[in-house]
Amino acid sequence: MKISTRNIFSGTVSLLTPGAVNAEVEVTTAGGDKIVAIVTESSVKSLGLAPGKPVQAFVKAPWVVLLTGTADVRFSARNQYQGKVAKVSKGAVNAEVTLELAGGSLIQAIVTNESLQEMGLAPGVAATALIKASHVILGVAI
Amino acid sequence: MKISTRNIFSGTVSLLTPGAVNAEVEVTTAGGDKIVAIVTESSVKSLGLAPGKPVQAFVKAPWVVLLTGTADVRFSARNQYQGKVAKVSKGAVNAEVTLELAGGSLIQAIVTNESLQEMGLAPGVAATALIKASHVILGVAI
Amino acid sequence: MKISTRNIFSGTVSLLTPGAVNAEVEVTTAGGDKIVAIVTESSVKSLGLAPGKPVQAFVKAPWVVLLTGTADVRFSARNQYQGKVAKVSKGAVNAEVTLELAGGSLIQAIVTNESLQEMGLAPGVAATALIKASHVILGVAI
């Protein structure tokens, strides 16, 4: 299977908080990174999600927010990853920015060209990627 | 009214699961396709959502994930539609992919050019569209 | 700190509805505009969200839906803002549309070129921006 989400995290479920409609699922990767997803309770059942279950987390590039500069704001986005810009591909309206984390993982974000310019996003610049838990899709091998 | 979401499903509410903050709403189209949305309980009340109520479901193209190849992963995304690529429009960074379902419905997705290439997305290729329930907006006629 | 979300609302928490997994947070700006966000209960705790707390709400441009024409549909999207198109920047696939609200605030949306054409989006045209509550990220100053 090939998927159009540019960001894929492989790990195991480390925490599961149930709700009436939605559940919060924390996934921990082999390298120790964590990613939190909000999925429906129906998905928890159909995927058999439970602590220890191997899963993949998928995030599309337009759902990734980038930050640069001093960390003077705390965000509700549950997933936050610090790294350095590795590559920028500029289009007419949008640009694709690849962030390399300390452990070597890559995160790809689509931002507008205005953001690119205002934030000074260029190879080598330190940046943080934010991903809202409700924007994460989980998958389990069949 | 005209709306910028490229994907519109018309149907009636077939199932409603309430929660404290969010509710899960299943919509079934005239052709029998289903689309599940997560909306707030406030919206359930203000829109008068209940089984049998005619509604439209709206999804923006950048929120649609595409899959190709063997179905070896089960996903938490509640909405999954199989079809064939009907058209590809390529930009500098992103491409717009139109998927035609068996019943003739069209689903439009925006993916990066890298995904387009890696996945071999081209007219005639079989692909599946994934849409997360929390990315579906519902509307009712006034 | 600089952030890649094109839309930023500054205000204070005016209402907080708790749930098992998610909470609904209403933010009111100095100008009286409201924006509703769905965030996890963990974020409510870690950010210390409570009525009166100053916060910022962040929304990426690809998460904004635009409407034109007669208001003949009521939407589940909790955040709806009426304004006029101030600027359009067209790319190969997508266009960036800037909407100016009555109070002078700007909202930026990314739509496909097909939507741009079909909806007749051009400077001066009246339009409404829809933002789903689950697509809003909240931030508090540290």
Short mmCIF file of N, CA and C in Angstrom, two decimals, chain B residues 1-6 20-22 38-40 42-43 46-47 56 58 60-63 87 89-92 94-96 108 110 133-142, chain C residues 17-20 22-24 38 61-78 92-94 109-112 114-115 118-119 130 132-135:
data_model
loop_
_atom_site.label_atom_id
_atom_site.label_comp_id
_atom_site.label_asym_id
_atom_site.label_seq_id
_atom_site.Cartn_x
_atom_site.Cartn_y
_atom_site.Cartn_z
N MET B 1 -26.26 29.40 -3.01
CA MET B 1 -24.99 29.36 -2.30
C MET B 1 -23.96 28.52 -3.05
N LYS B 2 -22.75 29.03 -3.13
CA LYS B 2 -21.65 28.25 -3.68
C LYS B 2 -20.59 28.10 -2.61
N ILE B 3 -19.94 26.93 -2.58
CA ILE B 3 -19.00 26.63 -1.51
C ILE B 3 -17.69 26.12 -2.09
N SER B 4 -16.58 26.43 -1.41
CA SER B 4 -15.25 26.09 -1.94
C SER B 4 -14.84 24.65 -1.66
N THR B 5 -15.65 23.88 -0.93
CA THR B 5 -15.30 22.47 -0.73
C THR B 5 -15.56 21.72 -2.03
N ARG B 6 -14.56 20.99 -2.52
CA ARG B 6 -14.70 20.31 -3.81
C ARG B 6 -15.58 19.07 -3.70
N ALA B 20 -20.71 14.14 25.07
CA ALA B 20 -20.79 15.33 25.91
C ALA B 20 -20.49 16.57 25.09
N VAL B 21 -19.49 16.51 24.23
CA VAL B 21 -19.05 17.67 23.44
C VAL B 21 -19.31 17.44 21.96
N ASN B 22 -18.96 16.24 21.49
CA ASN B 22 -19.10 15.91 20.08
C ASN B 22 -20.16 14.84 19.86
N ILE B 38 -18.04 14.00 12.50
CA ILE B 38 -18.02 14.36 13.91
C ILE B 38 -18.31 15.85 13.99
N VAL B 39 -19.41 16.22 14.65
CA VAL B 39 -19.75 17.63 14.81
C VAL B 39 -20.02 17.88 16.29
N THR B 40 -20.07 19.14 16.69
CA THR B 40 -20.32 19.41 18.10
C THR B 40 -21.81 19.19 18.42
N SER B 42 -23.60 21.21 20.00
CA SER B 42 -24.27 22.48 19.72
C SER B 42 -24.77 22.51 18.28
N SER B 43 -23.96 21.97 17.36
CA SER B 43 -24.38 21.93 15.95
C SER B 43 -25.54 20.96 15.76
N SER B 46 -28.46 23.11 16.83
CA SER B 46 -28.77 24.27 15.97
C SER B 46 -29.20 23.83 14.57
N LEU B 47 -28.72 22.68 14.09
CA LEU B 47 -29.12 22.21 12.77
C LEU B 47 -30.34 21.29 12.84
N GLN B 56 -26.36 17.81 3.79
CA GLN B 56 -25.25 17.71 2.85
C GLN B 56 -23.97 17.64 3.67
N PHE B 58 -19.80 18.22 3.47
CA PHE B 58 -18.82 18.97 2.69
C PHE B 58 -17.40 18.64 3.15
N LYS B 60 -13.24 19.50 2.07
CA LYS B 60 -12.25 20.18 1.23
C LYS B 60 -11.26 19.17 0.64
N ALA B 61 -10.80 19.44 -0.57
CA ALA B 61 -9.86 18.54 -1.26
C ALA B 61 -8.54 18.31 -0.50
N PRO B 62 -7.97 19.30 0.21
CA PRO B 62 -6.70 19.03 0.91
C PRO B 62 -6.88 18.12 2.12
N TRP B 63 -8.12 17.81 2.49
CA TRP B 63 -8.37 16.96 3.65
C TRP B 63 -8.53 15.50 3.26
N LYS B 87 -8.66 12.06 -13.40
CA LYS B 87 -7.97 13.25 -13.91
C LYS B 87 -6.89 13.68 -12.91
N SER B 89 -4.36 17.15 -12.24
CA SER B 89 -3.90 18.50 -12.62
C SER B 89 -2.69 18.83 -11.75
N LYS B 90 -1.54 18.99 -12.38
CA LYS B 90 -0.30 19.16 -11.63
C LYS B 90 0.12 20.62 -11.52
N GLY B 91 0.46 21.05 -10.31
CA GLY B 91 1.00 22.39 -10.10
C GLY B 91 2.48 22.30 -9.78
N ALA B 92 3.04 23.37 -9.19
CA ALA B 92 4.47 23.38 -8.88
C ALA B 92 4.76 22.53 -7.65
N ASN B 94 1.75 21.13 -5.51
CA ASN B 94 0.61 20.23 -5.30
C ASN B 94 -0.03 19.79 -6.60
N ALA B 95 -0.78 18.71 -6.53
CA ALA B 95 -1.57 18.26 -7.67
C ALA B 95 -2.98 17.98 -7.21
N GLU B 96 -3.95 18.18 -8.12
CA GLU B 96 -5.33 17.89 -7.81
C GLU B 96 -5.68 16.59 -8.51
N GLN B 108 -12.46 14.69 -5.05
CA GLN B 108 -11.25 15.42 -5.40
C GLN B 108 -10.32 15.55 -4.21
N ILE B 110 -6.25 16.97 -2.96
CA ILE B 110 -5.00 17.68 -3.25
C ILE B 110 -3.88 16.89 -2.59
N ALA B 133 -13.59 11.55 9.91
CA ALA B 133 -14.92 12.07 10.28
C ALA B 133 -14.87 13.49 10.83
N SER B 134 -13.78 13.83 11.52
CA SER B 134 -13.70 15.17 12.11
C SER B 134 -13.42 16.23 11.05
N HIS B 135 -13.22 15.81 9.80
CA HIS B 135 -12.97 16.76 8.72
C HIS B 135 -14.21 16.98 7.84
N VAL B 136 -15.34 16.45 8.27
CA VAL B 136 -16.56 16.59 7.48
C VAL B 136 -17.45 17.68 8.08
N ILE B 137 -17.88 18.63 7.25
CA ILE B 137 -18.80 19.69 7.68
C ILE B 137 -20.19 19.32 7.17
N LEU B 138 -21.20 19.46 8.03
CA LEU B 138 -22.58 19.17 7.60
C LEU B 138 -23.35 20.46 7.37
N GLY B 139 -24.30 20.39 6.46
CA GLY B 139 -25.16 21.54 6.19
C GLY B 139 -26.59 21.10 5.98
N VAL B 140 -27.55 21.93 6.42
CA VAL B 140 -28.96 21.64 6.17
C VAL B 140 -29.58 22.85 5.48
N ALA B 141 -30.50 22.60 4.57
CA ALA B 141 -31.17 23.69 3.86
C ALA B 141 -32.01 24.49 4.86
N ILE B 142 -32.04 25.81 4.69
CA ILE B 142 -32.81 26.67 5.58
C ILE B 142 -34.25 26.76 5.08
N THR C 17 -16.75 24.11 27.76
CA THR C 17 -17.64 22.96 27.97
C THR C 17 -16.78 21.70 28.02
N PRO C 18 -16.66 21.08 29.20
CA PRO C 18 -15.78 19.92 29.31
C PRO C 18 -16.43 18.63 28.79
N GLY C 19 -15.60 17.67 28.40
CA GLY C 19 -16.05 16.34 27.98
C GLY C 19 -15.09 15.31 28.52
N ALA C 20 -15.26 14.04 28.14
CA ALA C 20 -14.37 12.99 28.63
C ALA C 20 -13.00 13.10 27.96
N ASN C 22 -12.54 15.41 24.82
CA ASN C 22 -12.43 16.74 24.23
C ASN C 22 -13.21 17.77 25.03
N ALA C 23 -12.79 19.03 24.89
CA ALA C 23 -13.53 20.14 25.48
C ALA C 23 -13.78 21.16 24.39
N GLU C 24 -14.87 21.92 24.56
CA GLU C 24 -15.19 22.98 23.60
C GLU C 24 -14.85 24.30 24.27
N ILE C 38 -12.25 23.02 19.47
CA ILE C 38 -12.32 21.74 20.18
C ILE C 38 -10.88 21.32 20.45
N ALA C 61 -4.64 28.37 6.58
CA ALA C 61 -5.46 28.78 5.43
C ALA C 61 -6.12 27.61 4.69
N PRO C 62 -5.48 26.43 4.57
CA PRO C 62 -6.16 25.33 3.86
C PRO C 62 -7.32 24.73 4.65
N TRP C 63 -7.50 25.17 5.90
CA TRP C 63 -8.58 24.63 6.74
C TRP C 63 -9.81 25.53 6.67
N VAL C 64 -9.74 26.62 5.91
CA VAL C 64 -10.86 27.57 5.82
C VAL C 64 -11.68 27.29 4.56
N VAL C 65 -12.99 27.19 4.73
CA VAL C 65 -13.92 26.99 3.62
C VAL C 65 -14.57 28.33 3.29
N LEU C 66 -14.76 28.63 2.01
CA LEU C 66 -15.42 29.88 1.62
C LEU C 66 -16.78 29.61 1.01
N LEU C 67 -17.70 30.53 1.24
CA LEU C 67 -19.07 30.49 0.69
C LEU C 67 -19.35 31.79 -0.03
N THR C 68 -20.12 31.72 -1.13
CA THR C 68 -20.65 32.94 -1.74
C THR C 68 -22.12 32.71 -2.05
N GLY C 69 -22.82 33.78 -2.38
CA GLY C 69 -24.23 33.66 -2.77
C GLY C 69 -25.18 33.67 -1.59
N THR C 70 -26.42 33.30 -1.86
CA THR C 70 -27.48 33.33 -0.86
C THR C 70 -27.22 32.35 0.28
N ALA C 71 -27.50 32.76 1.49
CA ALA C 71 -27.29 31.90 2.66
C ALA C 71 -28.48 30.96 2.80
N ASP C 72 -28.52 29.89 1.99
CA ASP C 72 -29.66 28.98 2.01
C ASP C 72 -29.33 27.65 2.68
N VAL C 73 -28.16 27.58 3.30
CA VAL C 73 -27.76 26.38 4.02
C VAL C 73 -27.21 26.79 5.38
N ARG C 74 -27.56 26.01 6.42
CA ARG C 74 -27.01 26.24 7.76
C ARG C 74 -25.94 25.18 7.97
N PHE C 75 -24.75 25.57 8.46
CA PHE C 75 -23.62 24.65 8.55
C PHE C 75 -23.29 24.25 9.98
N SER C 76 -22.70 23.04 10.10
CA SER C 76 -22.24 22.57 11.40
C SER C 76 -20.95 23.26 11.82
N ALA C 77 -20.25 23.88 10.88
CA ALA C 77 -19.00 24.56 11.23
C ALA C 77 -19.33 25.69 12.19
N ARG C 78 -18.72 25.66 13.38
CA ARG C 78 -19.09 26.58 14.44
C ARG C 78 -18.67 28.02 14.19
N ALA C 92 -0.91 27.54 -9.75
CA ALA C 92 -1.23 26.59 -10.82
C ALA C 92 -2.44 25.74 -10.45
N VAL C 93 -2.54 25.36 -9.18
CA VAL C 93 -3.62 24.47 -8.72
C VAL C 93 -4.50 25.19 -7.69
N ASN C 94 -3.84 25.90 -6.75
CA ASN C 94 -4.55 26.57 -5.66
C ASN C 94 -4.47 28.08 -5.77
N ALA C 109 -7.75 32.10 3.12
CA ALA C 109 -8.14 30.74 2.77
C ALA C 109 -7.39 30.30 1.52
N ILE C 110 -7.08 29.00 1.46
CA ILE C 110 -6.54 28.41 0.23
C ILE C 110 -7.68 27.60 -0.40
N VAL C 111 -8.02 27.92 -1.65
CA VAL C 111 -9.06 27.15 -2.36
C VAL C 111 -8.48 26.71 -3.70
N THR C 112 -9.11 25.73 -4.34
CA THR C 112 -8.62 25.34 -5.66
C THR C 112 -9.02 26.41 -6.69
N GLU C 114 -10.44 25.91 -9.43
CA GLU C 114 -11.78 25.60 -9.92
C GLU C 114 -12.84 26.25 -9.03
N SER C 115 -12.62 26.20 -7.71
CA SER C 115 -13.56 26.85 -6.79
C SER C 115 -13.56 28.36 -7.03
N GLU C 118 -15.61 28.95 -10.22
CA GLU C 118 -17.03 28.62 -10.07
C GLU C 118 -17.75 29.58 -9.13
N MET C 119 -17.02 30.04 -8.08
CA MET C 119 -17.65 30.89 -7.08
C MET C 119 -17.55 32.37 -7.44
N LEU C 130 -15.89 29.72 6.65
CA LEU C 130 -16.31 28.71 7.64
C LEU C 130 -15.06 28.04 8.20
N LYS C 132 -14.15 24.92 10.99
CA LYS C 132 -14.62 23.87 11.89
C LYS C 132 -13.87 23.99 13.22
N ALA C 133 -14.59 23.82 14.34
CA ALA C 133 -13.98 23.99 15.66
C ALA C 133 -12.81 23.03 15.89
N SER C 134 -12.88 21.84 15.30
CA SER C 134 -11.80 20.87 15.52
C SER C 134 -10.55 21.23 14.72
N HIS C 135 -10.62 22.32 13.93
CA HIS C 135 -9.46 22.76 13.16
C HIS C 135 -8.78 23.97 13.77
#
